[in-house]
Every structure is written in C-alpha cells, then in structure tokens.
Amino acid sequence: MNKEEDMKEVELNEMDQEKQPMTGETPTGTEKNGCVKVKVPENTEVKFTGLSKEELMKVADAAGWVRTRWVLLVLFWLGWIGMLAGAIVIIVQAPRCKPIPEMNWWNEGFLYQISDVNSFSENGLKGVEEKLDYLNQMKVKGLVLGPIHTVQADHLSTLELTSINPEFGSESQLISLLERAHRKGISIVLDLTPNYKGVSAWFNNAASVAEQLKKACVYWLNNGVDGIFLSHLNDIANTEAWPSLQDIFNKTDGTKKRALMGSVTGLSGDDVSRLQNLSSVDLLLTGLPDPTEPGVRQAQVIQLLYSNHLQTSLGWSLSGRTLGSLASRTPAVPVRLYQMLLFTLPGTPVFNAGDEVGLKAGEKPEAMWDLESQAEDDNATAKEERNAVRDFFKALSDLKGKERSLLHGEYFSLYSSSTSLAFLRLWDQSERFLVALNWGSDSVTMTLTNSDLPAEARVCASTDTENLAVHRKVSLEKLELGPKQAVLLSYAFPG
C-alpha cells in the first residue's frame, strides 16, 4: 500500500468516529471525542432519616426550646381568654330581644264571619268548603260560622243546638268542612247564639237555655270544632251558669286551645271593660271604636281597652250579622280606611263576608265570585274597583300576619282630633308602623311627637296613591292627610 492510500484510510476512520454517539465507549473504556467517562451509579436516592429519639430528647431539654414552648403556650391561652372575654362583652352589651308573648291561633291573623252560609255560597256548608282555597289566599286564620242550628224564631221549645238546620247542610258536611279547613290551617268557630232569628237572642231568659248550651259546647268541641261564639254576651255572662260554661273551655288535652268568644254592641268603653273582666272570654268583639264618635273619643276608648286588658283578648269588628257591612257604615268613607284601622289596632280584626271587596248592605257575597271572571260586561269599572279593594285588603292581611309590631306590638296614641286619628305600633327591635286616618271632609295636618319617631318614614299602604304612593318617603314633622284618606307608614328600629 502506498502513502496516498494510507492517508485516505486515516481520514475514513476519523469520519466514522465522528458519526458514533457521544456515549459510545472505546475498548479502552475512555470517552470518545476526548471526554472523560463518568459513571453515575443507579438508585442513588438520598434518604432523610431525621433525628433519633435520643437526639430529640437532648434538643427538647435545651433551654431555648423550653422557653419557646412556654411562650407559645402562654400566647395561646392569652388569645383564647381574650376571645372569650370579647364574646362575653358583645353578648352583655348587645340589646336583648324581648320574649315573644304567648299567642293563640286567633291572634295570628284575622277572623272571617259567615253569618249566612247560603248567601255566601249556593251550596251551604258544602259551598263554604269549596271556597276554602279563596279564604286561604286571604290569609284567614279562623271562620265564625252561622248560627246554623235548628230553631224557630222566639220558640224556645224548638231549640236544638246540636242539630244543623237542613237548609244549611248536614253534620257530615260540617265534619268534612272541619277536616279540610284544618288541613289548610283554618280553624272553625260555631256561633251558638240560641234565638238568632228572633227578637231576643236569649229568649229573654238566658238561664233557661244554659244547660242545653253547655251540652252543645261539649258535643261540638268533641267533634273537632275549635271554638264557640255567643252574641249579646252580657245576657249569659251575668247568669249563675256562666262559670260552669267557662270550665268546659278551661280543660285542655294537650292540643290547641279551644276558644270561647263573644260580642256586644251599644256599650260604652267602661262597660265593655267591666264585661271583659267579668266574662274572661278568650276574645270579645265590641263594635268599638265607633266611627260615629269623634276621633278624640275613639282614641280614649282604644287606650282604655288596651291598657286594662291583654290584646290577645281584644277583638275589633265594625260589621257582622247585627252591624251590617263595613262599606255601609256611617260616616261614609272608603272601605279601605276601615280595613286599615281594624288590621292595625292591637288585637284581632274580625271581618264579615264581603268586607274584603267592599260589598254594601243588600249585596250578596256571591258577587265576589264574579270578580274571577275575565268576561267584559257593564260592571267592568265596579269589578276593577272591587279588585283594587281586595288587593289592598290582602296586602294588609299579609303585613298583619308577618310583622311583629302589628301582631303583638305596643300601642301609642300620637294624635287625635274630631275627624282624625294617628297611632304607633312597635315591638322591640322590629320594624315600626305608624297609622294615620282622616275620615273628615277636610285635609288635616298632624303634628306627631314621640321619641321613637325619625324625620321620615316609608309608605307601606295608602288610600291616596296620588299623593302618598307606596314606597315613597314622607316627612313626619307635619304629616298632611287628605279628606277621607288613610296611610300606613313604616321605619326601621332606630337603635
């Protein structure tokens, strides 16, 4: 081989070496391209074993660590004690809530009187059951039915308090009504006024029917009735039989309380107060405050009854079998004014069937059901007005049922004149409500004074939506109210 061939062979060998991977090894164990081969051993994880028990014990006993532990322990307990003390201070300084007073089912909303079940519905007791959904929408807490028992006017011998007059229905229909009403949370009270068709409600001798009345109360209460109602209560409450009649209702079996209710008309505030003390009925309707009396006198009567009796026993009704309809009361004012007065007084409001839509004397409650019809007719304007009255009624009923100040709040008289009245309802830290009514023919400016009053309040309900629209803020320094108008204002707890 000549010299030229040897040079070519050397160049080829160098080119082959450059093409080989960098990790390739030569037979001598050295890295090609002049690099030194370094072997990395496999499974070279470094394990941290920490300090042994003996080492930890030595460190734990060191003075520095002992001081550190004590400092941390002291700081922990100081922090814990500080938080506990802070919580105690907050609890002590925070205003305490007043306990809710004991209330019964008839104090939780309003009662609805159906004196003539056949006028209320074509099907008597069965028809009342068919209207329970409507009554439930109105937030009715209890129905006062009848009287529906058998009797001929002024004939004591025909009186049967445990027998239902067939023209109104049957006992089985009453039981069915009771069961369905209870499922909807509506209680049923029976009016057992004996001679309701005659001249004297008690046949001019209440003692003569006392024994039959007691047996009837036991009978109907055992059949699921939630209460008994007696009109002209002063006639029976003054008899020797009254205490034994009361005992029937004082007995309890652990279920909800059965109510003994009554009504009187034509008595002064003082006489009503005495009758309330004498009878101790669960609820007494008085026909007060009398709309024919000046506002100053009405304020005095309300204050008298509120001051001397628990508001759980105060009932307010300006309509019914003997008083007529709310819309026909005198003086003639918008029915919504009376609705607002009854819903906001301290006690239980009681309305007659049809009061929620403003039915007048002679108009049958059946007219209420026509309001659900969407058909156009000649009475479209009247329907629109009645629907507006009913919406107003429902709004007040809703407030009465959920606002503590209206349910059981304190009552404060703020203003009264010959034709106007204003008062305040408040409870603990709950929303406050101010009621102002003017049934006169002229506007009135009320100067309201009370330490609880703010500068302004919000309109919750109003009969004068043009000048006192709902949600509008109005000044309380001098509250102006138009003729035959009423307003319900609210404001937050000032604390």
XYZ file of C-alpha atoms in Angstrom:
495
model
C 0.000 0.000 0.000
C 1.412 3.336 -0.990
C 1.468 6.517 1.036
C -1.579 8.080 -0.660
C -3.797 5.112 0.178
C -2.704 5.231 3.863
C -3.811 8.863 4.177
C -7.303 8.105 2.807
C -7.770 5.256 5.299
C -6.907 7.542 8.224
C -9.497 10.162 7.065
C -12.214 7.483 6.744
C -11.553 6.220 10.280
C -11.846 9.760 11.699
C -15.172 10.289 9.884
C -16.534 7.002 11.312
C -15.634 8.069 14.817
C -17.481 11.408 14.489
C -20.672 9.618 13.415
C -20.705 7.448 16.537
C -22.867 8.568 19.522
C -21.286 10.608 22.271
C -21.973 7.896 24.803
C -20.173 5.251 22.878
C -17.187 3.678 24.542
C -13.874 2.646 23.154
C -12.407 -0.681 24.026
C -10.114 1.073 26.423
C -13.104 2.484 28.409
C -12.428 6.167 27.632
C -14.979 8.589 26.157
C -14.621 9.397 22.566
C -14.014 12.956 21.393
C -11.708 13.455 24.296
C -14.383 13.402 27.009
C -13.897 11.617 30.302
C -16.419 8.923 31.026
C -18.276 9.389 34.321
C -20.358 6.546 35.636
C -23.459 7.557 37.674
C -24.467 4.797 39.999
C -28.096 3.646 39.858
C -30.541 4.031 42.819
C -28.699 6.958 44.302
C -31.720 8.352 46.306
C -30.741 10.335 49.404
C -32.810 9.260 52.411
C -33.510 11.693 55.280
C -33.728 9.762 58.474
C -34.278 12.769 60.796
C -33.183 12.899 64.389
C -33.241 9.851 66.538
C -35.283 9.685 69.743
C -32.189 10.245 71.846
C -31.188 13.280 69.759
C -34.694 14.732 70.031
C -34.694 14.303 73.796
C -31.407 16.145 74.038
C -32.720 19.040 71.903
C -36.083 19.165 73.724
C -34.408 19.696 77.044
C -32.380 22.588 75.727
C -33.126 25.878 77.498
C -34.001 27.717 74.285
C -36.653 25.223 73.225
C -38.186 25.112 76.708
C -38.590 28.893 76.727
C -40.074 28.839 73.222
C -42.662 26.226 74.187
C -43.706 28.167 77.264
C -44.033 31.404 75.288
C -46.251 29.707 72.667
C -48.409 28.091 75.369
C -48.910 31.378 77.197
C -49.755 33.194 73.960
C -52.322 30.517 73.077
C -54.136 30.783 76.401
C -53.985 34.577 76.400
C -55.547 34.613 72.921
C -58.242 32.124 73.934
C -59.116 34.052 77.091
C -59.187 37.314 75.103
C -61.634 35.904 72.566
C -63.834 34.534 75.342
C -63.837 37.887 77.133
C -64.653 39.696 73.887
C -67.585 37.389 73.195
C -68.923 37.938 76.721
C -68.659 41.715 76.316
C -70.509 41.587 72.986
C -73.287 39.456 74.452
C -73.634 41.663 77.548
C -73.627 44.927 75.616
C -75.892 43.756 72.794
C -79.577 44.774 73.235
C -81.604 41.802 74.423
C -84.609 40.646 72.428
C -87.890 40.714 74.285
C -89.546 37.319 74.704
C -92.439 36.733 72.313
C -95.721 36.854 74.257
C -97.894 33.765 74.357
C -100.309 33.790 71.443
C -103.161 31.598 70.283
C -104.346 30.764 66.796
C -106.914 33.588 66.794
C -104.132 36.138 67.488
C -102.101 35.222 64.398
C -104.294 36.868 61.777
C -107.914 37.798 61.190
C -111.238 36.008 61.606
C -113.881 35.839 58.894
C -117.595 35.776 59.760
C -120.008 33.909 57.502
C -123.355 34.576 59.141
C -125.494 33.250 56.284
C -123.757 30.311 54.645
C -126.395 30.128 51.916
C -125.753 33.715 50.859
C -122.012 33.119 50.891
C -122.379 30.136 48.597
C -125.268 28.402 46.877
C -124.340 25.032 48.388
C -124.426 25.926 52.093
C -121.735 24.203 54.173
C -120.517 22.288 51.145
C -120.137 25.576 49.290
C -118.080 27.033 52.150
C -115.746 24.050 51.850
C -115.423 24.725 48.126
C -114.270 28.294 48.888
C -111.510 27.337 51.346
C -108.789 27.953 48.770
C -110.053 31.515 48.326
C -110.149 32.057 52.102
C -106.656 30.643 52.417
C -105.392 33.178 49.867
C -106.871 35.931 52.051
C -104.774 34.572 54.993
C -107.892 33.753 57.056
C -106.976 32.192 60.426
C -110.476 31.262 61.524
C -114.073 31.112 60.298
C -117.004 32.101 62.500
C -119.932 30.143 61.032
C -123.617 30.656 61.473
C -125.644 30.227 63.541
C -126.668 27.079 61.648
C -128.546 25.150 64.369
C -132.258 24.368 64.375
C -134.703 26.834 65.964
C -137.897 28.675 65.146
C -137.898 32.380 65.915
C -138.932 33.097 69.505
C -139.939 29.446 70.163
C -137.700 28.032 72.881
C -139.239 24.574 72.576
C -137.859 24.220 69.015
C -134.260 24.961 70.004
C -131.810 22.163 69.137
C -128.227 23.403 69.447
C -126.710 20.060 68.414
C -128.819 19.750 65.269
C -127.938 21.502 61.998
C -130.763 23.141 60.082
C -131.125 21.105 56.848
C -131.362 24.291 54.778
C -127.688 24.907 55.571
C -126.417 21.343 55.224
C -125.765 18.259 57.317
C -123.489 17.276 60.178
C -121.386 15.130 57.839
C -120.833 18.190 55.617
C -119.738 20.187 58.654
C -117.287 17.439 59.660
C -115.911 17.385 56.108
C -115.522 21.169 56.218
C -113.705 20.921 59.549
C -111.250 18.321 58.297
C -110.340 20.174 55.122
C -110.143 23.559 56.861
C -107.756 22.129 59.469
C -105.501 20.783 56.726
C -105.240 24.352 55.429
C -104.555 25.797 58.873
C -108.007 27.413 59.205
C -109.920 26.995 62.464
C -113.725 26.789 62.694
C -115.839 28.568 65.328
C -119.596 27.896 65.622
C -121.996 30.688 66.533
C -124.425 29.116 69.024
C -126.472 32.241 69.795
C -129.786 30.472 70.576
C -132.596 32.701 69.205
C -130.678 34.294 66.352
C -133.832 34.650 64.225
C -135.965 36.165 66.961
C -136.375 39.404 68.869
C -134.293 38.427 71.902
C -131.089 36.460 71.298
C -131.581 34.578 74.594
C -135.405 34.292 74.670
C -135.397 36.991 77.390
C -134.109 34.323 79.789
C -130.535 33.174 79.215
C -130.582 30.872 82.263
C -133.316 28.777 80.632
C -131.008 27.640 77.835
C -127.780 27.422 79.836
C -127.838 23.654 80.355
C -128.614 22.942 76.717
C -125.843 25.348 75.715
C -123.260 23.571 77.873
C -124.168 20.189 76.385
C -123.929 21.658 72.877
C -120.483 23.121 73.577
C -119.181 19.732 74.738
C -120.774 17.989 71.747
C -119.312 20.257 69.070
C -115.890 20.548 70.695
C -115.688 16.752 70.768
C -116.491 16.762 67.044
C -113.489 18.960 66.219
C -114.887 22.499 66.383
C -112.206 24.957 67.528
C -114.404 27.427 69.378
C -117.878 28.684 70.251
C -119.184 32.196 69.624
C -122.047 33.870 71.524
C -123.542 37.249 70.636
C -125.146 39.507 73.267
C -122.612 38.028 75.669
C -123.673 40.226 78.580
C -127.006 38.355 78.801
C -125.436 34.954 79.509
C -122.290 36.141 81.332
C -124.428 37.532 84.159
C -126.078 34.177 84.945
C -125.022 31.631 87.576
C -124.407 29.097 84.809
C -121.522 31.081 83.317
C -118.638 29.722 85.474
C -119.532 26.113 84.656
C -119.693 27.018 80.969
C -116.210 28.531 81.184
C -114.872 25.352 82.804
C -115.612 23.446 79.596
C -113.088 25.601 77.736
C -110.527 25.715 80.519
C -109.946 21.983 80.233
C -107.062 21.090 77.952
C -105.978 17.802 76.418
C -102.599 18.981 75.179
C -103.889 20.099 71.778
C -104.512 23.654 70.636
C -106.743 25.745 72.853
C -110.485 25.849 72.187
C -111.802 29.403 72.239
C -114.861 30.905 73.902
C -115.737 34.113 72.046
C -118.486 36.669 72.305
C -119.768 40.017 71.119
C -121.690 43.005 72.462
C -122.937 46.183 70.884
C -124.074 49.530 72.203
C -121.889 49.505 75.332
C -119.503 52.236 76.404
C -115.799 51.566 76.739
C -116.089 51.367 80.531
C -118.962 48.868 80.336
C -117.062 46.778 77.808
C -114.036 46.711 80.096
C -116.173 45.526 83.034
C -117.772 42.809 80.905
C -114.346 41.641 79.767
C -113.265 41.289 83.391
C -116.494 39.519 84.335
C -116.665 37.063 81.453
C -112.932 36.397 80.892
C -113.718 35.250 77.354
C -110.838 34.480 75.018
C -111.965 37.127 72.532
C -114.577 39.881 72.873
C -115.930 41.880 69.917
C -117.328 45.237 70.933
C -118.215 47.301 67.868
C -115.630 49.794 69.099
C -114.147 52.186 68.201
C -117.437 53.670 66.990
C -116.950 55.565 63.688
C -119.750 57.965 64.646
C -117.741 59.187 67.645
C -115.102 61.955 67.371
C -111.518 60.811 66.895
C -110.571 62.077 70.350
C -113.186 59.809 71.943
C -112.149 56.854 69.787
C -108.535 57.279 70.880
C -109.646 57.279 74.521
C -111.657 54.065 74.108
C -108.807 52.264 72.351
C -106.357 53.348 75.042
C -108.766 52.273 77.814
C -109.239 48.754 76.466
C -105.574 48.343 75.551
C -104.376 49.495 78.990
C -106.755 47.284 81.003
C -106.706 44.028 79.034
C -104.344 41.742 77.179
C -104.509 42.495 73.495
C -104.810 38.748 72.861
C -108.397 39.057 74.125
C -109.271 42.253 72.230
C -111.319 41.816 69.070
C -112.205 44.596 66.654
C -115.177 44.389 64.302
C -117.305 47.058 62.672
C -119.528 44.684 60.684
C -121.434 41.442 61.061
C -124.898 39.962 61.481
C -126.095 42.802 63.724
C -123.853 45.639 62.486
C -124.251 45.189 58.717
C -121.478 45.515 56.149
C -118.301 47.529 56.557
C -118.946 49.528 53.380
C -122.346 50.653 54.694
C -121.089 52.113 57.975
C -121.506 55.780 58.722
C -119.839 58.140 58.226
C -119.479 57.109 54.599
C -115.759 56.716 53.896
C -113.738 54.453 51.621
C -113.937 50.915 52.987
C -110.135 50.715 52.810
C -109.894 53.258 55.637
C -111.835 50.933 57.937
C -109.806 47.954 56.744
C -106.588 49.730 57.695
C -107.946 50.695 61.114
C -109.013 47.140 62.005
C -105.836 45.482 60.743
C -103.540 47.797 62.697
C -105.249 48.035 66.115
C -103.727 45.964 68.958
C -105.795 42.783 68.868
C -107.654 40.531 66.436
C -109.530 42.028 63.457
C -112.811 40.339 62.518
C -114.436 40.935 59.132
C -117.778 39.961 57.685
C -118.022 38.074 54.405
C -117.726 40.598 51.600
C -115.834 43.238 53.580
C -112.668 42.392 51.676
C -114.200 43.668 48.410
C -116.427 46.395 49.860
C -119.848 44.795 49.448
C -122.652 47.051 50.680
C -125.844 46.205 52.544
C -128.184 44.165 50.348
C -125.426 42.896 48.059
C -124.910 39.170 48.302
C -121.390 37.761 48.795
C -121.937 35.759 45.613
C -120.912 38.927 43.763
C -117.348 38.215 44.950
C -117.059 35.167 42.733
C -117.870 37.210 39.620
C -114.597 39.064 40.136
C -112.720 35.976 38.991
C -114.461 36.143 35.604
C -112.428 37.739 32.809
C -115.508 38.425 30.644
C -116.230 42.051 29.759
C -119.579 43.363 30.983
C -121.335 46.535 32.066
C -119.851 46.213 35.563
C -116.209 46.293 34.430
C -115.489 49.510 36.330
C -117.098 48.181 39.510
C -115.110 44.958 39.184
C -111.877 46.889 38.790
C -112.606 48.905 41.936
C -113.502 45.814 43.955
C -110.384 44.011 42.819
C -108.349 47.038 43.938
C -110.076 46.953 47.353
C -109.364 43.238 47.674
C -105.703 43.695 46.739
C -105.440 46.384 49.420
C -107.066 44.014 51.928
C -104.670 41.180 51.045
C -101.642 43.453 51.434
C -102.775 44.483 54.923
C -103.567 40.877 55.854
C -100.090 39.817 54.799
C -98.473 42.548 56.906
C -100.614 41.673 59.919
C -99.550 38.039 59.742
C -95.792 38.554 59.464
C -94.901 41.843 61.211
C -94.346 41.512 64.961
C -95.152 45.149 65.631
C -98.629 44.648 64.144
C -99.163 41.179 65.629
C -98.371 41.912 69.268
C -96.533 45.246 69.381
C -97.115 48.064 71.816
C -99.666 50.775 71.056
C -99.023 54.513 71.438
C -101.555 57.217 70.625
C -99.898 60.021 68.629
C -102.669 62.351 67.522
C -106.443 62.728 67.577
C -108.970 65.341 66.513
C -112.680 65.411 65.790
C -112.215 63.572 62.484
C -108.745 62.051 62.582
C -106.565 59.615 64.456
C -102.909 58.546 64.447
C -101.105 55.899 66.474
C -97.863 53.960 66.600
C -97.238 50.193 66.772
C -93.775 48.947 67.742
C -92.127 45.826 69.087
C -88.577 45.610 70.432
C -86.110 45.922 67.503
C -88.632 45.112 64.769
C -89.907 47.413 62.045
C -92.164 50.173 63.401
C -95.559 51.146 61.938
C -97.376 54.454 62.074
C -101.088 54.628 61.195
C -102.858 57.873 60.290
C -106.563 58.156 59.368
C -108.739 61.114 58.400
C -112.443 60.401 57.828
C -113.380 64.088 57.665
C -114.236 66.163 54.612
C -111.221 68.473 55.007
C -107.489 67.871 54.920
C -105.653 67.647 58.217
C -102.070 68.358 59.246
C -100.902 66.142 62.094
C -98.161 67.189 64.490
C -96.676 63.904 65.700
C -94.450 63.697 68.757
C -92.695 60.608 70.068
C -89.061 59.958 70.957
C -89.043 56.939 68.660
C -90.064 58.836 65.506
C -87.480 59.555 62.767
C -87.588 62.501 60.384
C -89.041 60.403 57.552
C -90.933 57.148 57.063
C -91.780 54.923 54.109
C -95.325 54.445 52.792
C -96.443 50.794 53.102
C -100.102 51.198 52.175
C -102.211 54.191 51.262
C -105.716 55.077 50.145
C -104.266 58.186 48.451
C -101.818 56.706 45.953
C -101.529 60.004 44.070
C -100.049 61.983 46.965
C -98.803 59.115 49.156
C -97.582 56.450 46.762
C -96.303 53.153 48.157
C -92.525 53.138 48.907
C -92.379 56.946 48.887
C -90.579 58.645 51.799
C -92.632 61.291 53.646
C -91.748 63.767 56.379
C -93.189 63.115 59.837
C -92.648 66.625 61.201
C -96.080 67.696 59.966
C -97.919 64.846 58.277
C -100.576 66.011 55.818
C -103.528 63.765 55.053
C -106.307 64.482 52.593
C -110.045 64.117 53.321
C -111.290 60.536 53.799
C -107.778 59.145 53.439
C -105.524 56.802 55.430
C -101.855 55.847 55.289
C -99.667 53.166 56.860
C -96.024 54.181 57.282
C -93.021 52.166 58.432
C -89.479 52.844 59.606
C -86.612 50.790 60.982
C -85.656 50.337 64.625
C -83.656 53.498 65.439
C -81.066 51.661 67.537
